[in-house]
Coordinates of C-alpha atoms in Angstrom, one line a residue:
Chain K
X1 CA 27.1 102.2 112.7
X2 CA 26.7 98.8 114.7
X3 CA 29.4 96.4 114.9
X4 CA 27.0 94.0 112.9
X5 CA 26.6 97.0 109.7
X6 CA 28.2 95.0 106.6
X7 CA 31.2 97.0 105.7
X8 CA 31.8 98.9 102.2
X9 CA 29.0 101.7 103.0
X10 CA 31.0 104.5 100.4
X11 CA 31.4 101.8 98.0
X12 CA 27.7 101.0 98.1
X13 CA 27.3 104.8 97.9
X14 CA 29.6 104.9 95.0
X15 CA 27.6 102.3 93.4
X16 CA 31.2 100.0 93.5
X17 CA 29.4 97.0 94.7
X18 CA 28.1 93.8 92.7
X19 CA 24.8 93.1 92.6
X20 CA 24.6 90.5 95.2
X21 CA 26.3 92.5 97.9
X22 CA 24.3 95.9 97.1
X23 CA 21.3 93.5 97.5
X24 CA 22.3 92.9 100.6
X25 CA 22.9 96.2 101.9
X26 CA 19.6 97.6 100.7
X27 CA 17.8 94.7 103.0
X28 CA 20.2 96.1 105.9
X29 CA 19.1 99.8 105.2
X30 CA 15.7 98.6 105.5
X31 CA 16.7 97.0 109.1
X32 CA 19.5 99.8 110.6
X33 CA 18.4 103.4 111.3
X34 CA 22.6 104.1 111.5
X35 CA 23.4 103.2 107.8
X36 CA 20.4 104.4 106.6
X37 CA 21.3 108.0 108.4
X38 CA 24.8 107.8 107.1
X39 CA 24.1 107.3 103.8
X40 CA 21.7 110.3 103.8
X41 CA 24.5 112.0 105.2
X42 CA 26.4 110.8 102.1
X43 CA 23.9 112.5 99.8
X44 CA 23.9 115.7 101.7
X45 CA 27.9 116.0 101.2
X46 CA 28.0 114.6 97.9
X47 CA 24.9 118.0 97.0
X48 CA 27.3 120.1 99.3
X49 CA 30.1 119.0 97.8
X50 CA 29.0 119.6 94.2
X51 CA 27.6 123.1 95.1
X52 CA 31.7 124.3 95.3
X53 CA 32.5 127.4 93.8
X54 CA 33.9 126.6 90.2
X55 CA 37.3 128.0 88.9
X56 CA 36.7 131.7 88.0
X57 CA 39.0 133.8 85.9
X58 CA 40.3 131.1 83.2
X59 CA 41.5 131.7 80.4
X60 CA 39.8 131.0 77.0
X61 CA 40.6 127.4 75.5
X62 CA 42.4 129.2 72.4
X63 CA 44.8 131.1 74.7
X64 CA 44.9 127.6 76.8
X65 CA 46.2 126.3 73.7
X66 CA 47.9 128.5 72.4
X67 CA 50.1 128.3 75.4
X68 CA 50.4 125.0 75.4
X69 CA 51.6 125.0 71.6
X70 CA 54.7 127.9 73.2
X71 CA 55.5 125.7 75.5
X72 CA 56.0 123.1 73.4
X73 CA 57.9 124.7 70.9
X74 CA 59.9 126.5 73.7
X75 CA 60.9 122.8 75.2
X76 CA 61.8 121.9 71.6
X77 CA 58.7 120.2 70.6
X78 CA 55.7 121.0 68.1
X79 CA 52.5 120.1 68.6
X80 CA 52.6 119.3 64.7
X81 CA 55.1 116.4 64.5
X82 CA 55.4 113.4 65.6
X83 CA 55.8 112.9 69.6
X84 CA 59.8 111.5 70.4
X85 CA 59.5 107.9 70.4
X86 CA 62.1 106.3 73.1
X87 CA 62.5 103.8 71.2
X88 CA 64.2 105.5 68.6
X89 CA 66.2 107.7 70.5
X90 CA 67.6 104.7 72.5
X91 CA 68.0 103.1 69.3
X92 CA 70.2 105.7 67.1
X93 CA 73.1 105.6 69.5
X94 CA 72.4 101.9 69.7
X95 CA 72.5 101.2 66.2
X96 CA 76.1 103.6 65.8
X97 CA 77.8 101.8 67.7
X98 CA 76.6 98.9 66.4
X99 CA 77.3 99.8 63.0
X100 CA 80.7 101.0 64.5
X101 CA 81.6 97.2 65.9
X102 CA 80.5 95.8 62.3
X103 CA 82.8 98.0 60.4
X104 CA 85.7 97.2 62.6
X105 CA 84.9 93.1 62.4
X106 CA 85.0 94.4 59.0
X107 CA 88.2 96.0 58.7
X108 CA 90.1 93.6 60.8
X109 CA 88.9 90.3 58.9
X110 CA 90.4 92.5 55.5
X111 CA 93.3 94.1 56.7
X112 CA 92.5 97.7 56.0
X113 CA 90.9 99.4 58.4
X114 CA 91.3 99.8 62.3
X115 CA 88.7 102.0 63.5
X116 CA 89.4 101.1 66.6
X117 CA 93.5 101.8 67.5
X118 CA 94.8 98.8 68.5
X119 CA 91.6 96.6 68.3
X120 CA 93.3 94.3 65.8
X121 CA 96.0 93.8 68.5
X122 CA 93.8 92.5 71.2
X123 CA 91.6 90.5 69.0
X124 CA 95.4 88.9 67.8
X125 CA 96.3 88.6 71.1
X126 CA 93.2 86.6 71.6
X127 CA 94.0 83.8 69.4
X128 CA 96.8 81.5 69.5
X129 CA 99.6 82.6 67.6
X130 CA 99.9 79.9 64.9
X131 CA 96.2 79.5 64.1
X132 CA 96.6 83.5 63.1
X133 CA 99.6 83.4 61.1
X134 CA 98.1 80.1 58.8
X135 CA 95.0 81.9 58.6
X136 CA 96.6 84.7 57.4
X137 CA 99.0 83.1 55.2
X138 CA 96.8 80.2 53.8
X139 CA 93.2 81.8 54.6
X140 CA 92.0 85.0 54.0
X141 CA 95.1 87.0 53.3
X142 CA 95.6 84.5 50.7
X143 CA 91.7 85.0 49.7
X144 CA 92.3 89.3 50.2
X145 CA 95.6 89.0 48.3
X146 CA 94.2 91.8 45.3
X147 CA 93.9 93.9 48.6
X148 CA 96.8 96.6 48.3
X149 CA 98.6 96.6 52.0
X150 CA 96.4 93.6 53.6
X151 CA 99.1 91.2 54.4
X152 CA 100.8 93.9 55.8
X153 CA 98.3 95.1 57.7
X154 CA 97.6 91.8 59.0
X155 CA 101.4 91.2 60.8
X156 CA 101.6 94.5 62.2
X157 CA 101.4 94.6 65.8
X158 CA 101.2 98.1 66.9
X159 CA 99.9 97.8 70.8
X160 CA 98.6 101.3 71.3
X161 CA 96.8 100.7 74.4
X162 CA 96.6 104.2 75.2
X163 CA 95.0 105.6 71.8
X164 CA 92.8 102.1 72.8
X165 CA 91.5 103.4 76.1
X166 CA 91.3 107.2 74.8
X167 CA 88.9 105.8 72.4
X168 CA 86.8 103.9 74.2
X169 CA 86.7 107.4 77.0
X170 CA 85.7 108.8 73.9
X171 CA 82.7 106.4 73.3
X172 CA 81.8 106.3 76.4
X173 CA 81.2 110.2 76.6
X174 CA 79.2 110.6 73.8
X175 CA 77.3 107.9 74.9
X176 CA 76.5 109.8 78.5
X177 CA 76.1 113.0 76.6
X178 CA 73.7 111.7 74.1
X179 CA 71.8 109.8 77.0
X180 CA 72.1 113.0 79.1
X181 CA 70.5 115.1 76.3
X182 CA 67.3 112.3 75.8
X183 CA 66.9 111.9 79.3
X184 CA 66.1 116.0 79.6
X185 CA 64.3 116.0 76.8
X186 CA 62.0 113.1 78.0
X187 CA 61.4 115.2 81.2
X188 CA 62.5 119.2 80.5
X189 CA 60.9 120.2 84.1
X190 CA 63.9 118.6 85.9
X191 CA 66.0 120.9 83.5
X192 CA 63.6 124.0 84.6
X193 CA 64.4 122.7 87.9
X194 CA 67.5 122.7 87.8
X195 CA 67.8 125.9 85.8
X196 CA 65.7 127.2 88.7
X197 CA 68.2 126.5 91.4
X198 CA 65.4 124.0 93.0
X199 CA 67.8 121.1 94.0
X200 CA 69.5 123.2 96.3
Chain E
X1 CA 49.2 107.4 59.9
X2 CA 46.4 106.0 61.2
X3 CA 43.7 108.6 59.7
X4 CA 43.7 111.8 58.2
X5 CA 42.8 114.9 60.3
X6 CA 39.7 115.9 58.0
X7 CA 38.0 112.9 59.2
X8 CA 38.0 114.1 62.8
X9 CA 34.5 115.4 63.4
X10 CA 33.4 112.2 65.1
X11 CA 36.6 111.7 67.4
X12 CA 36.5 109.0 69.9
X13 CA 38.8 109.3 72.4
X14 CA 41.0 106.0 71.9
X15 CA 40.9 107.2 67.7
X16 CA 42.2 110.4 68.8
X17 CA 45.2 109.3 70.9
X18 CA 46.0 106.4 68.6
X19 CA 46.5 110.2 65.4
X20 CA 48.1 111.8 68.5
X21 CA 50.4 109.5 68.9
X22 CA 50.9 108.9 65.5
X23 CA 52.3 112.9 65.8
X24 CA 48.7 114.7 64.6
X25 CA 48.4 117.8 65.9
X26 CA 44.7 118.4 65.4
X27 CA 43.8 115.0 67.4
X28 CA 46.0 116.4 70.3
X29 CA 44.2 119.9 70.0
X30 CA 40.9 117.8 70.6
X31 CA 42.3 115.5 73.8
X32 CA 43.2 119.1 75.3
X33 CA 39.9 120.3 74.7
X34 CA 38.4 117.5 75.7
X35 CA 40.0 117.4 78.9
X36 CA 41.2 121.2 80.2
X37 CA 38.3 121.7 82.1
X38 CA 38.7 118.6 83.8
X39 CA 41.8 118.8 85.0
X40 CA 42.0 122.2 85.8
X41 CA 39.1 121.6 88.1
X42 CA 41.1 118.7 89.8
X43 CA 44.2 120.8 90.5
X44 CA 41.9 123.4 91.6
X45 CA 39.9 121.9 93.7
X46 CA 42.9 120.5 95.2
X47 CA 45.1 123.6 95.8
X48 CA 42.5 126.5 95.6
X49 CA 44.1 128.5 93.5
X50 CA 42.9 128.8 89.6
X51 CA 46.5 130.0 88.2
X52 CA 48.4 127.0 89.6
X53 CA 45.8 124.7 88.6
X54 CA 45.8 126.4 84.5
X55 CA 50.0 126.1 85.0
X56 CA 49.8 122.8 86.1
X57 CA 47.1 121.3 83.5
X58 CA 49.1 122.8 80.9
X59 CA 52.2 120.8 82.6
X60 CA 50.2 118.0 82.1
X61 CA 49.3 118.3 79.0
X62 CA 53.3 119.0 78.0
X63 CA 53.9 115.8 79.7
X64 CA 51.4 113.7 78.0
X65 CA 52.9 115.2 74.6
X66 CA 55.9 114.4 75.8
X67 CA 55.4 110.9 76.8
X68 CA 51.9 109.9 74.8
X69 CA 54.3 107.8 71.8
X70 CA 55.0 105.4 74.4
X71 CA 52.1 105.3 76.4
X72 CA 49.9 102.1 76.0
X73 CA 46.3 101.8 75.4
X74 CA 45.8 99.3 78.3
X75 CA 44.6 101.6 81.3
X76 CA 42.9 104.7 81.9
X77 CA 44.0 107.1 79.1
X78 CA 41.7 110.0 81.6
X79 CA 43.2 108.3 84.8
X80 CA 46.7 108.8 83.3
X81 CA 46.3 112.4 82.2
X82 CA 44.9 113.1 85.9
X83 CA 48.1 111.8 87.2
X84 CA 50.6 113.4 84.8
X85 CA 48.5 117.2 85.5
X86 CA 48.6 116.2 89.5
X87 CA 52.2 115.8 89.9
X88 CA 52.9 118.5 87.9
X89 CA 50.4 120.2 90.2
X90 CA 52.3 118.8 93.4
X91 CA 55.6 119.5 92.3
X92 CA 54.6 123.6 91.8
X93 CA 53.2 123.4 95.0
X94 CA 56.5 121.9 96.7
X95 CA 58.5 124.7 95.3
X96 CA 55.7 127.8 95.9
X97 CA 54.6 126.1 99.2
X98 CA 55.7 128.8 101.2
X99 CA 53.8 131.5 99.5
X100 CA 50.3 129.8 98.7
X101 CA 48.2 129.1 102.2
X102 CA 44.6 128.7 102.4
X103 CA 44.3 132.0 104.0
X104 CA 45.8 133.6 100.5
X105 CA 43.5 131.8 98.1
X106 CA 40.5 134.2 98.2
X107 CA 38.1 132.3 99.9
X108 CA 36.2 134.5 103.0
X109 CA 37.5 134.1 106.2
X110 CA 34.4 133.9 107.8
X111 CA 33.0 130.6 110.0
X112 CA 30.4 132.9 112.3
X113 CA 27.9 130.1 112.3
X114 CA 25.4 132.9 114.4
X115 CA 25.7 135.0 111.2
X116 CA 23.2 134.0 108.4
X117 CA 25.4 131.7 106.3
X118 CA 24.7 133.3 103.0
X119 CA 24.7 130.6 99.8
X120 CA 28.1 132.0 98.5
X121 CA 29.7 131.6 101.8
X122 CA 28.8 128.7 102.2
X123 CA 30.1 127.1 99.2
X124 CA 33.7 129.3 100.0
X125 CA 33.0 127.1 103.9
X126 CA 32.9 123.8 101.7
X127 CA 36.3 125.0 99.4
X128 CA 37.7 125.8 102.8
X129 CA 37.1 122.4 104.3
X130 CA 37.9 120.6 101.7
X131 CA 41.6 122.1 101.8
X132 CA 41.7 121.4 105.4
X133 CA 41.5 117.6 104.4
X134 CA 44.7 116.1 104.2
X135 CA 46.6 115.8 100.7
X136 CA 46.4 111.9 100.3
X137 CA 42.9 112.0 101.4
X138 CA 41.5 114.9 99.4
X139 CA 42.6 114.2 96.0
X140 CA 40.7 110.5 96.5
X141 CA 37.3 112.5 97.3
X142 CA 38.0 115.1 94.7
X143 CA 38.5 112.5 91.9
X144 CA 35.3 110.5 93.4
X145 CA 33.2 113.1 93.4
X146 CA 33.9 116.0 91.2
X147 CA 35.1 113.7 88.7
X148 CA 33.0 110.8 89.2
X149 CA 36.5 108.4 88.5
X150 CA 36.1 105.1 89.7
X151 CA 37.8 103.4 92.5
X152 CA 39.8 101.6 90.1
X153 CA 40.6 104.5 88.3
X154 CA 41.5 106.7 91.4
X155 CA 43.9 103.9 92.2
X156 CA 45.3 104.1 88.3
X157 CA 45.9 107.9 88.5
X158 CA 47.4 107.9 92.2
X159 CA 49.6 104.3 91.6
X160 CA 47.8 103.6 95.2
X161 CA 45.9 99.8 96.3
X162 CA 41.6 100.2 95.4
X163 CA 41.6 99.4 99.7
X164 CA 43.6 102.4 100.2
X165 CA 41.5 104.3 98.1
X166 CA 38.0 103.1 99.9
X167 CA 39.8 104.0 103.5
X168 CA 41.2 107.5 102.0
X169 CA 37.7 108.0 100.7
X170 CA 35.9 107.0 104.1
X171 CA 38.4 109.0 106.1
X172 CA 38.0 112.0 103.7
X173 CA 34.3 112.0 104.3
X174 CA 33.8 111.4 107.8
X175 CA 36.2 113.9 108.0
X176 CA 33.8 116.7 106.3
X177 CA 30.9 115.6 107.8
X178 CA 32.4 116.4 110.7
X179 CA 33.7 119.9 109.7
X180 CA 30.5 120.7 107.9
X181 CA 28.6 119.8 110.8
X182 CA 27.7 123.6 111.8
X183 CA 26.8 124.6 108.8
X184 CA 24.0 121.6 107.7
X185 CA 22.8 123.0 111.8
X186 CA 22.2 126.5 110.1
X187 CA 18.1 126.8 109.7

């Protein structure tokens, strides 16, 4: 090829071009012995090419699929079910602790339950000390007052820090282990791998 | 669901991944079908060797199972599936590297060009060369011409720029062309 040939020659081949620019090249084939010989050569490969030897020794589709199907069920899948949808395994553990925040907001604004050891504490600790005691008194304890316990509930300052932080380890590691568990289910050859030994 | 799987005679593709991926079994069963061959010829003609390329369309099929309730309609469902069977493909061949060469995958060792070139060796000569290519640069003329993809879609399946598919695919075949060359001299 000259230094003046257009350039694109495989895309031409390919038939990638637009109609303009193919235009173009076929009045430079008619002008430049080079393309035109590379392009044949082009065809020649492409017949060459095509000419391969084809996979021998397959197996039939049924056993293709009927291995597929075991390796599915083996990785804890069937092929007749829905498919895992991420969005729903990122949202169950999502929507627990959700639910698990609401029941607490829940239990603290009543008086009666502390999911969360020494939640109500901090929350208490978060507010000044007077605007908690006259909502207690005049507000909602007042309000919650057919509520056996509430009022009580309400003054007691228990600041369990410890059973605080043990709970939130606790969250925390279900959270990696349920995380851990999607994440080798979305992708069961990095298990195999590791099973394998093949990170070594 | 979007259909029922009686109604699958006339499957399109895009109907049968939009029942696959509402979890039907039977519209799955048709994408493999519709695709094994394919794919296995890819990985084949990319490594030479027929039982990695089964194991590795297989992978990709597992994979596309695996992944097809999040995958979106936007690109190349085909250009997709190529890419999810190819690195399954590559990443069998990083851990069995040592024990697959091209000297082990049954093709004849000959390259006497004196010798009358019969038709079979010849095409084992044009297996041969094309595993001599490099990797980047023979899975671009594989997918181009054995598969007829598109540049666009070559780029899709190997996450790569459409220029650095048109210079893989003009290195690729310059390349050949010039390790062919004794065999077009053969009378």
């Amino acid at each position: 090829m000259k230094n003046t040939c257009p350039e694109g020659l495989n895309a031409y081949f390919d038939h990638e071009l637009d109609p303009v620019r193919e235009k173009q090249f076929e009045k430079h084939f008619s002008e430049c012995a080079d393309c035109q010989a590379t392009l044949d050569q082009m065809h020649i490969l492409h017949d060459m090419l095509i000419s391969a030897p084809e996979p021998q020794g397959l197996s039939s589709e049924e056993q293709f699929l009927s291995e597929l199907k075991s390796k599915l069920q083996m990785s804890g899948q069937s092929i007749h079910g829905a498919p895992p949808k991420n969005s729903v395994l990122l949202g169950i553990p999502l929507l627990l602790i959700f639910s698990l925040v609401a029941w607490q907001l829940l239990g603290w604004i009543m008086g009666m339950v502390d999911f969360i050891p020494g939640l109500s504490q901090i929350i208490a600790s978060l507010f000044p000390a007077n605007l908690l005691v006259d909502a207690q008194i005049n507000g909602l304890a007042n309000f919650l007052r057919w509520i056996p316990n509430a009022n009580i509930l309400w003054v007691v300052i228990d600041w369990n820090w410890i059973n605080q932080i043990l709970y939130l380890v606790m969250l925390v590691s279900l959270y990696s282990i349920w995380t851990a568990w999607w994440f080798l289910r979305q992708r069961p050859e990095w298990f195999q791998s590791f099973k394998n030994n093949q990170w070594r | 669901m979007v259909g029922t799987a009686t109604e699958k005679n006339q499957f399109d593709e895009g109907r049968a991944i939009k029942l696959a991926q509402a979890g039907d079994g039977e519209a799955f069963d048709f994408i493999v079908r519709q695709y094994r061959l394919p794919l296995i010829n890819v990985v084949y003609r990319m490594c030479g060797n027929v039982q990695l390329a089964e194991d590795a369309a297989q992978e990709g099929f597992l994979r596309c199972w695996q992944h097809l309730a999040s995958y979106q309609l936007t690109g190349s469902f085909r250009a997709w599936l190529y890419r999810l069977a190819l690195n399954a493909a590559y990443d069998f061949l990083r851990r069995e590297k040592p024990q697959i060469s091209i000297e082990d995958l049954g093709l004849s060792a000959t390259n006497d060009v004196e010798k009358h070139v019969s038709l079979s060796q010849q095409k084992d000569m044009i297996q041969k060369a094309i595993l001599q290519l490099p990797e980047a640069s023979r899975i671009v003329l594989i997918l181009r011409e054995y598969d007829g993809l598109s540049y666009r879609e070559i780029s899709e399946t190997l996450e790569i720029p459409i220029g650095t598919v048109m210079s893989r695919l003009n290195y690729a075949r310059r390349s050949l062309m010039h390790i062919l060359q004794p065999v077009e001299e053969v009378p």
